[in-house]
Coordinates of C-alpha atoms in Angstrom, one line a residue:
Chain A
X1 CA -56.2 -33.6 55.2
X2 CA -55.1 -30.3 56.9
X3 CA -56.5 -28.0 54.1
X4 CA -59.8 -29.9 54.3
X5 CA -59.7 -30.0 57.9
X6 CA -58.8 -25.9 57.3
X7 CA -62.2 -25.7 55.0
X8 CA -64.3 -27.3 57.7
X9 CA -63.2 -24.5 60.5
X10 CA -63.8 -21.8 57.9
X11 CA -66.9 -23.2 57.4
X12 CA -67.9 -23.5 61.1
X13 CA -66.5 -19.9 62.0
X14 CA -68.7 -18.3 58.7
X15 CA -71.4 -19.8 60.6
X16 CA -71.0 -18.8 63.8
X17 CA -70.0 -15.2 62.6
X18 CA -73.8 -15.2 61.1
X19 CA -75.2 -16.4 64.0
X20 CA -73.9 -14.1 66.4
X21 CA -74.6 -11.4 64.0
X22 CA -77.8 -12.2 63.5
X23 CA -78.6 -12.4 67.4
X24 CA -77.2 -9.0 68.0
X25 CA -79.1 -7.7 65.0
X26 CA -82.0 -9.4 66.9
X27 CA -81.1 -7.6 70.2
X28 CA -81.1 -4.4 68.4
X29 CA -84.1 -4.8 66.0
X30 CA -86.5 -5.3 69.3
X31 CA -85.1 -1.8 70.4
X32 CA -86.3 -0.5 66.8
X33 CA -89.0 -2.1 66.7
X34 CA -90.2 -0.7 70.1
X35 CA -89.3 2.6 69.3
X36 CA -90.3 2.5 65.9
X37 CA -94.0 1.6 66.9
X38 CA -94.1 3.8 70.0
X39 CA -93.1 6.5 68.1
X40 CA -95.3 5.8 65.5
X41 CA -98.5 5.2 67.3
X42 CA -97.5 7.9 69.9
X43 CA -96.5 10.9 68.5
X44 CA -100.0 11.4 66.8
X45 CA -100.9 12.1 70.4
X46 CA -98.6 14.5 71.4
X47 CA -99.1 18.2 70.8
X48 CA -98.4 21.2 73.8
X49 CA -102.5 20.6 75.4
X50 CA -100.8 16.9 75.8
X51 CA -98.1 18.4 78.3
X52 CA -100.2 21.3 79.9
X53 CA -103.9 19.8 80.5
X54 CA -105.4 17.5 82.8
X55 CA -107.1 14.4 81.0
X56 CA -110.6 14.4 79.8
X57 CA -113.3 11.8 80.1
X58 CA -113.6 9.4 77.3
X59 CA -115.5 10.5 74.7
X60 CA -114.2 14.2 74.6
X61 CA -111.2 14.7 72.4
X62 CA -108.2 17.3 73.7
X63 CA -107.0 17.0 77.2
X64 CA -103.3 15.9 78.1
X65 CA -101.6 14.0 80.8
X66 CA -99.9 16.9 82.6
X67 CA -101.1 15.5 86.1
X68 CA -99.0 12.3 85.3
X69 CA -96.0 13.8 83.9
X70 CA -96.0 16.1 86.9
X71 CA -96.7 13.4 89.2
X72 CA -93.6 10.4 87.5
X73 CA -91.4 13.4 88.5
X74 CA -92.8 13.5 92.4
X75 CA -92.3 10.0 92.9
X76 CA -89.2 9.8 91.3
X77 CA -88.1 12.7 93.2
X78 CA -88.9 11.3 96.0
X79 CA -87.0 8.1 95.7
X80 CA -84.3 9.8 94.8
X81 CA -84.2 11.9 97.5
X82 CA -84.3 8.9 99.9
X83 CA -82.0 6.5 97.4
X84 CA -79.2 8.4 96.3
X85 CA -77.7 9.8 99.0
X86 CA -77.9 6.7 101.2
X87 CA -76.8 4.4 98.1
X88 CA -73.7 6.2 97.6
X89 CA -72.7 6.5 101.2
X90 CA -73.6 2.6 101.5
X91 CA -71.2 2.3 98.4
X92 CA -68.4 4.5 100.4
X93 CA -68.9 1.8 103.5
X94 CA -68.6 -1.3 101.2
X95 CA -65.3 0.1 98.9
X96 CA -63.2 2.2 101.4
X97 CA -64.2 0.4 104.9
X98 CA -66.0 -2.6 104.1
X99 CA -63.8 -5.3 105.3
X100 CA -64.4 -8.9 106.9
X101 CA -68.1 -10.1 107.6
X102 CA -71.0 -7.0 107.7
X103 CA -69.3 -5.9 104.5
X104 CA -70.1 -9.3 103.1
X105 CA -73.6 -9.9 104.5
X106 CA -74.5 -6.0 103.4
X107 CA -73.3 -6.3 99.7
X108 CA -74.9 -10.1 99.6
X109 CA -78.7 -8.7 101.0
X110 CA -77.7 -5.7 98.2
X111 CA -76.8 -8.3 95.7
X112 CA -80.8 -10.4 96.8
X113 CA -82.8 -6.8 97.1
X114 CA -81.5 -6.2 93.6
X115 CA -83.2 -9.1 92.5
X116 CA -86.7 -8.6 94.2
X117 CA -89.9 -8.7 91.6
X118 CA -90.4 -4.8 91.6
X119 CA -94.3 -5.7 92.7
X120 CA -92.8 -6.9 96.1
X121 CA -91.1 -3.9 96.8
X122 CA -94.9 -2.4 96.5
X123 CA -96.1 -4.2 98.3
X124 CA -93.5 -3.9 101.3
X125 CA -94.5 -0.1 101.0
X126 CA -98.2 -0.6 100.9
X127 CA -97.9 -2.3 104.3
X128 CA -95.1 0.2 105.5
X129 CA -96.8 3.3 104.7
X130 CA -100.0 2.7 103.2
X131 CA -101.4 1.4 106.1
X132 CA -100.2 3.5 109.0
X133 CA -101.0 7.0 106.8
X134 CA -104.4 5.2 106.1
X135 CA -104.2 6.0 102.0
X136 CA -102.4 5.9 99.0
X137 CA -99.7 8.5 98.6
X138 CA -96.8 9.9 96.4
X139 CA -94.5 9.5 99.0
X140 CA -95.5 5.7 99.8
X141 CA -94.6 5.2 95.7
X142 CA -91.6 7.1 96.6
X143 CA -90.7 4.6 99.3
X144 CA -91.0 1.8 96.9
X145 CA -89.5 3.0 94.0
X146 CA -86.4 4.1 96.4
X147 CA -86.5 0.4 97.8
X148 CA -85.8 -0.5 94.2
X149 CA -82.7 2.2 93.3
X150 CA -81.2 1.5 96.7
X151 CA -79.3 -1.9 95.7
X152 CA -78.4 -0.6 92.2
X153 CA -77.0 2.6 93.5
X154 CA -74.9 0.8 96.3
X155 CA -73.6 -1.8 94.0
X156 CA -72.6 1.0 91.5
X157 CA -70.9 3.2 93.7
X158 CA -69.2 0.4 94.9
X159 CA -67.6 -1.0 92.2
X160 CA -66.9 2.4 90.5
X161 CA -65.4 3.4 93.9
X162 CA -62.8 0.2 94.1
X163 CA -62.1 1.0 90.4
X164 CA -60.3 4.0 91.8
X165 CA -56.6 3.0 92.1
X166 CA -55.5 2.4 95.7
X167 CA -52.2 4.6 94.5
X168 CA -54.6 7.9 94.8
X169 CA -55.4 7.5 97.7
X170 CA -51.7 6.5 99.1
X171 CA -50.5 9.6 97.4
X172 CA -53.6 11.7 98.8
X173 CA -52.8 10.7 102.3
X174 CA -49.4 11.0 101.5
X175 CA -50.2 14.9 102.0
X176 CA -51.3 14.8 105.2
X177 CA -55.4 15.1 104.1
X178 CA -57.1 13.0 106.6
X179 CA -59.2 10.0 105.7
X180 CA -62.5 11.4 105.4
X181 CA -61.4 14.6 102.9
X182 CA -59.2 12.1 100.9
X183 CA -62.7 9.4 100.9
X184 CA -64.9 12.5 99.5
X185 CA -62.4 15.3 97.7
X186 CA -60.3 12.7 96.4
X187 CA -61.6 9.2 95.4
X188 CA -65.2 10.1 95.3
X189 CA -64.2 12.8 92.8
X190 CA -62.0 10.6 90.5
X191 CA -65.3 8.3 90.2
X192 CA -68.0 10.9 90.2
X193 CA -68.7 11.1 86.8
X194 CA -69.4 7.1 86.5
X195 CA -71.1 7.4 90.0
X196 CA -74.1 10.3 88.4
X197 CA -74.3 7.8 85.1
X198 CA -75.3 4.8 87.7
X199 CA -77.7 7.2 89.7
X200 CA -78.9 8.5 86.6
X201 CA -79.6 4.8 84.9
X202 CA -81.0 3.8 88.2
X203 CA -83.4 6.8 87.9
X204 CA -84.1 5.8 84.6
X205 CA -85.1 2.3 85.2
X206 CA -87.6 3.0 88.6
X207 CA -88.9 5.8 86.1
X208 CA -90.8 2.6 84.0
X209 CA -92.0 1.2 87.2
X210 CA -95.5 0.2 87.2
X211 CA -96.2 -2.5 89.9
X212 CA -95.1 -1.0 92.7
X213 CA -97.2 2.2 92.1
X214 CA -100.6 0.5 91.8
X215 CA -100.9 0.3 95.4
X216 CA -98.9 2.7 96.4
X217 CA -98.8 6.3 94.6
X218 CA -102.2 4.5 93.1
X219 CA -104.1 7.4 90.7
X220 CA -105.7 10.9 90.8
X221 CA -107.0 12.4 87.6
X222 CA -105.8 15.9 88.8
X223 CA -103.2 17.3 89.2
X224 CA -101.6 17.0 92.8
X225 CA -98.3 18.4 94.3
X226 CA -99.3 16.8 97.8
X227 CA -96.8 14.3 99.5
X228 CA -99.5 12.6 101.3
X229 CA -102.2 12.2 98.7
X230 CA -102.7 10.0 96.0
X231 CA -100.7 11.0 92.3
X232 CA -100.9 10.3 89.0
X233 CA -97.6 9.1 87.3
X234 CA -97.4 7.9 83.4
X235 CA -96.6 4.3 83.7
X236 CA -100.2 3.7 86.0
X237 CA -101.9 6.3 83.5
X238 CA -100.4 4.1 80.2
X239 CA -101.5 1.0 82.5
X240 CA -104.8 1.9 83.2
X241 CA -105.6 3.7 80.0
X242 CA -104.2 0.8 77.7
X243 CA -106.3 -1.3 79.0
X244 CA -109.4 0.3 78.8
X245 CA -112.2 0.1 76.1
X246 CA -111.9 3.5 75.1
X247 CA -110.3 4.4 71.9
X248 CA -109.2 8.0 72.7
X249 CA -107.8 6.6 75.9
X250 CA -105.9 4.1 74.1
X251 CA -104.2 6.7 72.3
X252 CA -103.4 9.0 75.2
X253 CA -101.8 6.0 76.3
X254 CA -99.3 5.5 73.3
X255 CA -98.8 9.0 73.7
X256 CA -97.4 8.6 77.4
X257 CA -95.3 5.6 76.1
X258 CA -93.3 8.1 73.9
X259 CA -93.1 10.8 76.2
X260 CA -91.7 8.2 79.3
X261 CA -89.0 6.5 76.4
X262 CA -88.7 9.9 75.0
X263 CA -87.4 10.8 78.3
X264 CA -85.3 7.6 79.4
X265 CA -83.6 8.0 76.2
X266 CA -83.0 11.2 77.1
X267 CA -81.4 10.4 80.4
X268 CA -79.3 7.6 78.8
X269 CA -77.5 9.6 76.3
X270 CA -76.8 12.4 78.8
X271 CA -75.5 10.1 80.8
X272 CA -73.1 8.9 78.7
X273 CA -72.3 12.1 77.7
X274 CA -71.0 12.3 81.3
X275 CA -69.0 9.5 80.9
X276 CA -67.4 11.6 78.0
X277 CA -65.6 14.1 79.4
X278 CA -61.9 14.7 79.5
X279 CA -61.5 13.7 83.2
X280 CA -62.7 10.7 82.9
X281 CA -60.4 8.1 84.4
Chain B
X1 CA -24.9 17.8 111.3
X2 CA -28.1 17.6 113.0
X3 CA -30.2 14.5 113.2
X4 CA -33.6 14.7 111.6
X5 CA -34.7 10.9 111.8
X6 CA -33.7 8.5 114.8
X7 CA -34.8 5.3 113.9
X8 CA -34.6 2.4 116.7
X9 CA -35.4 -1.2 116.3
X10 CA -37.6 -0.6 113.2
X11 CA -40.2 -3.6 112.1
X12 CA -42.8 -4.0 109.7
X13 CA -45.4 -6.9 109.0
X14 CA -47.4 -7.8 106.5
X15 CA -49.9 -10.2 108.1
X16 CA -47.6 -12.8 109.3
X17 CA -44.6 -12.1 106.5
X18 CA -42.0 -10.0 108.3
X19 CA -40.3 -7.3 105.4
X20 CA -38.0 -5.5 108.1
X21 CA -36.3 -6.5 110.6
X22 CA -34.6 -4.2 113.8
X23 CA -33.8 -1.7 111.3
X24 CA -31.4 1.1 113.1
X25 CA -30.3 4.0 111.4
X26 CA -30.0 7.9 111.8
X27 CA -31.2 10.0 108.9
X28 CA -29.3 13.4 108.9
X29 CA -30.6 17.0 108.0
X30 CA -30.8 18.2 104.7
X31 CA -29.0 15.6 103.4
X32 CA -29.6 12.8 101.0
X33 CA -30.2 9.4 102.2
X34 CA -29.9 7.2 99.6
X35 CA -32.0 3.3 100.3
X36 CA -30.4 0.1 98.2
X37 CA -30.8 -3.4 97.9
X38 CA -32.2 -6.1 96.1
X39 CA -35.9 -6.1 94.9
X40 CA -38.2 -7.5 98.1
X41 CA -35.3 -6.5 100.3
X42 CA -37.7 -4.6 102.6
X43 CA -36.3 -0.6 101.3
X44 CA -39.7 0.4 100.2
X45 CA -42.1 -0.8 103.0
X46 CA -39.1 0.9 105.7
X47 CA -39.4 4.0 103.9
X48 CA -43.6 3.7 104.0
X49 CA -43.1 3.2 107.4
X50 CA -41.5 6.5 107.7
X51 CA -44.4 8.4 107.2
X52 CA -46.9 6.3 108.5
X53 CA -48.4 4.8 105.0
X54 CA -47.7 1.3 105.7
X55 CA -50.0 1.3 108.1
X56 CA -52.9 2.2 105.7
X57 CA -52.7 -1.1 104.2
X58 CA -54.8 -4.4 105.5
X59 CA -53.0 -6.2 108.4
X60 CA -50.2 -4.5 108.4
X61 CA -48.2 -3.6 111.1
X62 CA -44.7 -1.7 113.0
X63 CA -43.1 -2.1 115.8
X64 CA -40.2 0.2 116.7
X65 CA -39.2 3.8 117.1
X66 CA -39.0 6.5 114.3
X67 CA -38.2 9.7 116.1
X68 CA -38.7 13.3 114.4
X69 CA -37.1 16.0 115.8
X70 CA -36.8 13.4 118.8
X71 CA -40.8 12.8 119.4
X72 CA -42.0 9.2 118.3
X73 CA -44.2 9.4 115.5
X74 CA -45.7 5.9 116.2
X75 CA -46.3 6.8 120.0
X76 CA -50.2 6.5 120.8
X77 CA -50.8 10.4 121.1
X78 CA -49.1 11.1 117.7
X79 CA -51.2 12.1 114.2
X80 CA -50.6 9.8 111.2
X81 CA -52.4 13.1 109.5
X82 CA -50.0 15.2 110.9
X83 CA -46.9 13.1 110.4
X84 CA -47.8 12.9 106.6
X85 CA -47.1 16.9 106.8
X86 CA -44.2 17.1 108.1
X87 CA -42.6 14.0 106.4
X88 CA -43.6 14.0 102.3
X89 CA -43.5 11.2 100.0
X90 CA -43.2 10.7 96.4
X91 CA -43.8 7.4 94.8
X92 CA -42.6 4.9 92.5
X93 CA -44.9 5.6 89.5
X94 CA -46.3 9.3 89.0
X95 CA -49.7 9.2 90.3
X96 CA -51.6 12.6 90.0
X97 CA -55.1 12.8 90.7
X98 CA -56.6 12.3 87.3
X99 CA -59.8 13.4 87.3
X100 CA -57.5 17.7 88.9
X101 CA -55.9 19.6 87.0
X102 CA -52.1 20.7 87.4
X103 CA -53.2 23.5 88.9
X104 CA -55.2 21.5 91.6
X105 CA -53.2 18.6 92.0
X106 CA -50.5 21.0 93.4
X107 CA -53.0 22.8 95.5
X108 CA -54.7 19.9 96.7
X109 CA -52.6 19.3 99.6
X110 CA -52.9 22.8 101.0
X111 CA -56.7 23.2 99.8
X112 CA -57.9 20.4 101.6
X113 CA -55.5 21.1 104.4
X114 CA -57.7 24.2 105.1
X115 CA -56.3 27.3 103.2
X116 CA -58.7 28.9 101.5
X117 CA -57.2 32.1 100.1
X118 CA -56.9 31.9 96.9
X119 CA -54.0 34.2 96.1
X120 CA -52.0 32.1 99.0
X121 CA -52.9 28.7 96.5
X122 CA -51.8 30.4 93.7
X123 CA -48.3 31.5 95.3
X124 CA -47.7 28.2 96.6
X125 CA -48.4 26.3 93.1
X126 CA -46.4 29.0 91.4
X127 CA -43.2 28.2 93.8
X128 CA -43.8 24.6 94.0
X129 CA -44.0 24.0 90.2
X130 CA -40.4 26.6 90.0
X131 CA -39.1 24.1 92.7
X132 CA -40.3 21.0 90.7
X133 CA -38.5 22.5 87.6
X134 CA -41.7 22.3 86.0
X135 CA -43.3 25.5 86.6
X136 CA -41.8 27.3 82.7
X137 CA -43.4 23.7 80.9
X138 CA -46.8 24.5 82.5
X139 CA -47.2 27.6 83.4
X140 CA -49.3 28.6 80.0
X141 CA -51.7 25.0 80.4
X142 CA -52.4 24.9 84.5
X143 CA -56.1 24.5 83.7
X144 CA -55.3 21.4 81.1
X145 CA -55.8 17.8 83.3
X146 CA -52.8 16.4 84.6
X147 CA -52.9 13.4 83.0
X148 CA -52.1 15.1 79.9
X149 CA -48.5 15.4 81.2
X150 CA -45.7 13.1 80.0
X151 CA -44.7 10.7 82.3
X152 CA -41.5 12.5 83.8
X153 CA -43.5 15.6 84.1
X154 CA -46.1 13.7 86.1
X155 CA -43.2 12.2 88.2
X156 CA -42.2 16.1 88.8
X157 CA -45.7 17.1 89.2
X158 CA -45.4 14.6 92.2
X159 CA -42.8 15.8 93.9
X160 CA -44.2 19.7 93.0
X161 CA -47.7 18.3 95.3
X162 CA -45.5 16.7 97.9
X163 CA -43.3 20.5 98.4
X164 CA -46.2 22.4 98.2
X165 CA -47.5 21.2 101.8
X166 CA -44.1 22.5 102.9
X167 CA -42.6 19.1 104.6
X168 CA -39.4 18.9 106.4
X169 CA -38.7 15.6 105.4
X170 CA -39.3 13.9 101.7
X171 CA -39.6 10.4 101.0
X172 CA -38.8 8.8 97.3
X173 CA -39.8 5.9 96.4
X174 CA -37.9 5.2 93.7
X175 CA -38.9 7.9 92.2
X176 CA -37.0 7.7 88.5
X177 CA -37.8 3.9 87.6
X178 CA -40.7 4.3 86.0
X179 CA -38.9 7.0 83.7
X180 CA -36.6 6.9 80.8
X181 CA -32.7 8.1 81.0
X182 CA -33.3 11.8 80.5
X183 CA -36.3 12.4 82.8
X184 CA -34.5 11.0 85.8
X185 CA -31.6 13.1 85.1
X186 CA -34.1 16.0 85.5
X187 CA -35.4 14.0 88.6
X188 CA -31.8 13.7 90.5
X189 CA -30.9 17.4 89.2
X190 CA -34.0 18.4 91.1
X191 CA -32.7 16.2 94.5
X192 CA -29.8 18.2 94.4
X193 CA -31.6 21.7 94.2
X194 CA -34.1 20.5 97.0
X195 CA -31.6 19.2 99.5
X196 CA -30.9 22.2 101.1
X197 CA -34.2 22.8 102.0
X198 CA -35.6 18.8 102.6
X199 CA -34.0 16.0 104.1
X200 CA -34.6 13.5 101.7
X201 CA -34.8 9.6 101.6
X202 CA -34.5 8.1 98.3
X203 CA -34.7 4.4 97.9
X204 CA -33.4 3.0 94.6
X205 CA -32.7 0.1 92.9
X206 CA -30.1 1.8 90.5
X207 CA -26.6 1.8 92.5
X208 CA -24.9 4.9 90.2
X209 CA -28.2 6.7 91.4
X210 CA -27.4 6.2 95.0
X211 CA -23.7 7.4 93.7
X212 CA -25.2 10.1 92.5
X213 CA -27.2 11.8 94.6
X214 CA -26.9 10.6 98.0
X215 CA -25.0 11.8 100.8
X216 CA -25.2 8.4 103.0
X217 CA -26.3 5.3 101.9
X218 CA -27.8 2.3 103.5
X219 CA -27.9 -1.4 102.3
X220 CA -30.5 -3.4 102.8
X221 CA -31.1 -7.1 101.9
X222 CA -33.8 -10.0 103.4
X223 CA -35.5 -7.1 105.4
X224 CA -32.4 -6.0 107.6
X225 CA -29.7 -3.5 107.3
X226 CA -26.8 -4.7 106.1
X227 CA -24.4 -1.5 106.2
X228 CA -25.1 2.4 106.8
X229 CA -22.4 4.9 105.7
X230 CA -21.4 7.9 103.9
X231 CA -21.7 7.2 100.3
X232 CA -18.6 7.3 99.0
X233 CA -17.2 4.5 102.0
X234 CA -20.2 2.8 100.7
X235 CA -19.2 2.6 97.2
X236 CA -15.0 2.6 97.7
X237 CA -14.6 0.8 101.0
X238 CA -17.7 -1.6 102.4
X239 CA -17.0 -3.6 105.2
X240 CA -19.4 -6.0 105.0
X241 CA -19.1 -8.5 102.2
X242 CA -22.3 -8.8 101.0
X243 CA -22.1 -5.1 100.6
X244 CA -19.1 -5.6 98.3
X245 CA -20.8 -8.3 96.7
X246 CA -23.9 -6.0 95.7
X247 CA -22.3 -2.7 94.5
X248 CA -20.0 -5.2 92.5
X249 CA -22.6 -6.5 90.6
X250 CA -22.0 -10.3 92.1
X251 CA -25.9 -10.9 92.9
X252 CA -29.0 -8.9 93.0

């Protein structure tokens, strides 16, 4: 009786071992298999012209997408610009002063703005910026790609912040610092490093955005520096040229694809690379 | 002997839970005041309230007097900031800023207390780590994080930080628990060396420590104090029973 009872529960666990297994394998293969085929279908595309030229119409071969990858870093600048500094001091408020019911109601419309469809946060900008500057511009993609980082930087910085053990920050004010050079030279520095891996990630993720910039930092096939005009960024370029009937432009396309994973990946891994140091908490 | 600390009708709160109660009690000059009682007897939050840290945490609250030097530290035109410099404190487990070095977590308090020069930062780490009894184990690895340091070194690290801002009084809060037997030998070695130059408050839960190092001691049990003396009436002759009862091993 108990030794069969023992062969059933080995039985079980064997199969649930395979099937969790086989559903992180899963989780992992799609990775592979995204990177796999990117990289196979993209890197044909990719030589130096790709990086330094402007694209050509269909139907010419050469040209590159240096008007896109210029522009992806604008907009991305941008939001940053606006994002990370007023996401971490948002995450200051909510860990080190944030007490009773504005604390709550700020980290609860964080928590909701985290969750907005990315397209919604385009289309707040269109009608905040768009409209009143009477065109599509970088900064108005900015504006919604920063609407997007906000929440994520906030709730990082938060919870990296309270990870910080209330003992610190005893013994800093133990030593006479006030409160505001114990907040920034003390705790903020024991959580930095995890702070720039969430800003980092966050900048990684509104990098792939697509749906906001449609009608915000919409398209230009040159290459523009300008705030207040229209830019080309990779994720519209692979959206529009994907989707075209034109078989060079398809490829151009898969060539963008690897360079925007290409450099997410790259962000990841020096993020965590952060994360590695020998100060970390 | 002069009197550093007058302290007069001393409470604390925690929300509605009261940990001291009317707590009087001079604190000499450069001497050792030594804290006892039972755990949850009140010795630690009346020592945070010596410095103004109790304070710092949600809901909680003083009433009372705590004169330095005869001005009220709690009265409304008095610094917590500034308090904290005159009147150190050194915890219960070693807590060094982890992500500084030993270098920098002695010269935080003076750094980010606004002195710049860097050969002045330097001095003071040097004589602060010789005063820690620390200074000959470190000085070839001041760049190496501080977290690298053995517990007892940390816990001397500590009290190195708390010196090197140059307070007049020095708090410790049971300062040797978290340590093994030799390490807190090195600890109440290092009280004795200090006290001519601190007047220190050391609450502990280990009565031979008291014994030890203190020059006065003070009982405390439910939040009030029980008996104040000179350590060695303390420990031969306590007039209150519960006293007796304590240092006799009876309860607690």
């Amino acid at each position: 009786m108990s030794s069969l009872s023992y062969l059933r529960r080995r039985a079980i666990n064997g199969l649930m071992l395979v099937l969790s297994y086989g559903s992180a394998l899963l989780g992992v293969a799609m990775l592979l298999l995204i990177l796999l085929y990117t990289v196979g279908r993209g890197a044909a595309a990719i030589n130096w012209d790709f990086f330094v030229r402007l694209p050509r119409p269909p139907g010419e071969t050469g040209g590159g997408i240096a008007n896109a990858i210029v522009g992806s870093f604008i907009v991305v600048g941008v939001a940053s610009a606006m994002a990370i500094p007023v996401g971490i001091m948002a995450g200051i408020y909510l860990s080190e002063f944030g007490r009773g019911r504005f604390a709550s109601v700020v980290r609860y419309f964080a928590d909701v703005l985290n969750g907005i469809p990315s397209i919604v946060a385009g289309i707040v900008a269109y009608a905040i910026v768009v409209l009143p500057m009477h065109g599509f511009s970088a900064f108005s993609g900015g504006v919604a790609l920063a609407i997007l980082m906000l929440p994520i930087i906030t709730r990082t910085s938060e919870e990296l912040l309270k990870t910080v053990p209330g003992t610190i920050r005893e013994a800093a004010l133990a030593l006479g610092i006030p409160q505001w050079k114990v907040t920034i030279f003390v705790v903020l520095r024991t959580a930095l490093t995890g702070i720039i891996t969430g800003v980092m990630l966050a900048v990684a993720r509104v990098g792939g955005e697509t749906a906001p910039l449609l009608f915000t930092a919409f398209n230009n096939s040159f290459l523009s520096l300008r705030l207040d005009q229209p830019i080309s960024t990779m994720t519209v370029l692979i959206y529009n040229y994907a989707s075209s009937p034109y078989r060079d432009w398809n490829e151009i396309a898969w060539g963008a694809a690897f360079v925007l994973i290409a450099i997410v990946l790259i962000v990841n891994v020096v993020s965590k690379l952060f994360t590695k140091t020998k100060y970390a908490l | 002997m002069a009197k550093k600390l007058v302290i007069e009708h001393l409470n604390a709160w925690f929300g509605a839970v009261q940990a001291i109660r009317d707590i009087t009690i001079d604190i000499e000059e450069n001497g050792v005041t030594a804290v006892i009682g039972p755990s949850g007897c009140g010795k630690t939050t009346f020592v945070r309230c010596l410095n103004r840290i109790h304070e710092v945490v949600d809901n909680a609250m003083v009433s009372g007097r705590v004169m330095l030097d005869g001005v009220d530290i709690y009265s409304k035109t008095s610094d917590p900031v500034l308090v904290r410099r005159r009147i150190g404190m050194v915890f219960q487990k070693p807590n060094p800023f982890p992500t500084m070095s030993i270098f920098e977590n002695v010269a935080a308090g003076v750094k980010l207390n606004g002195v710049r020069r860097k050969d002045r930062i330097a001095d003071t780490v040097e004589r602060s780590l010789k005063s820690a009894a620390l200074w000959e184990e470190v000085k070839d690895k001041l760049h190496k994080p501080a977290t690298t340091l053995s517990g007892g070194q940390q816990q001397r690290l500590c009290i190195a930080r708390t010196i090197a801002i140059e307070p007049e009084v020095v708090l410790m809060d049971e300062p040797a628990s978290a340590l093994d037997p030799i390490s807190t030998a090195r600890i109440e070695e290092l009280i004795q060396q200090i006290k001519e130059r601190y007047t220190i408050v050391i609450v502990t839960h280990n009565m031979q420590q008291a014994a030890r190092v203190s020059d006065y001691t003070g009982f405390f049990l439910l939040g009030e104090l029980i008996e104040f003396d000179r350590t060695s009436d303390i420990f031969t002759n306590p007039r209150d029973k519960r006293t007796e009862d304590y240092i006799t091993g009876r309860f607690g």
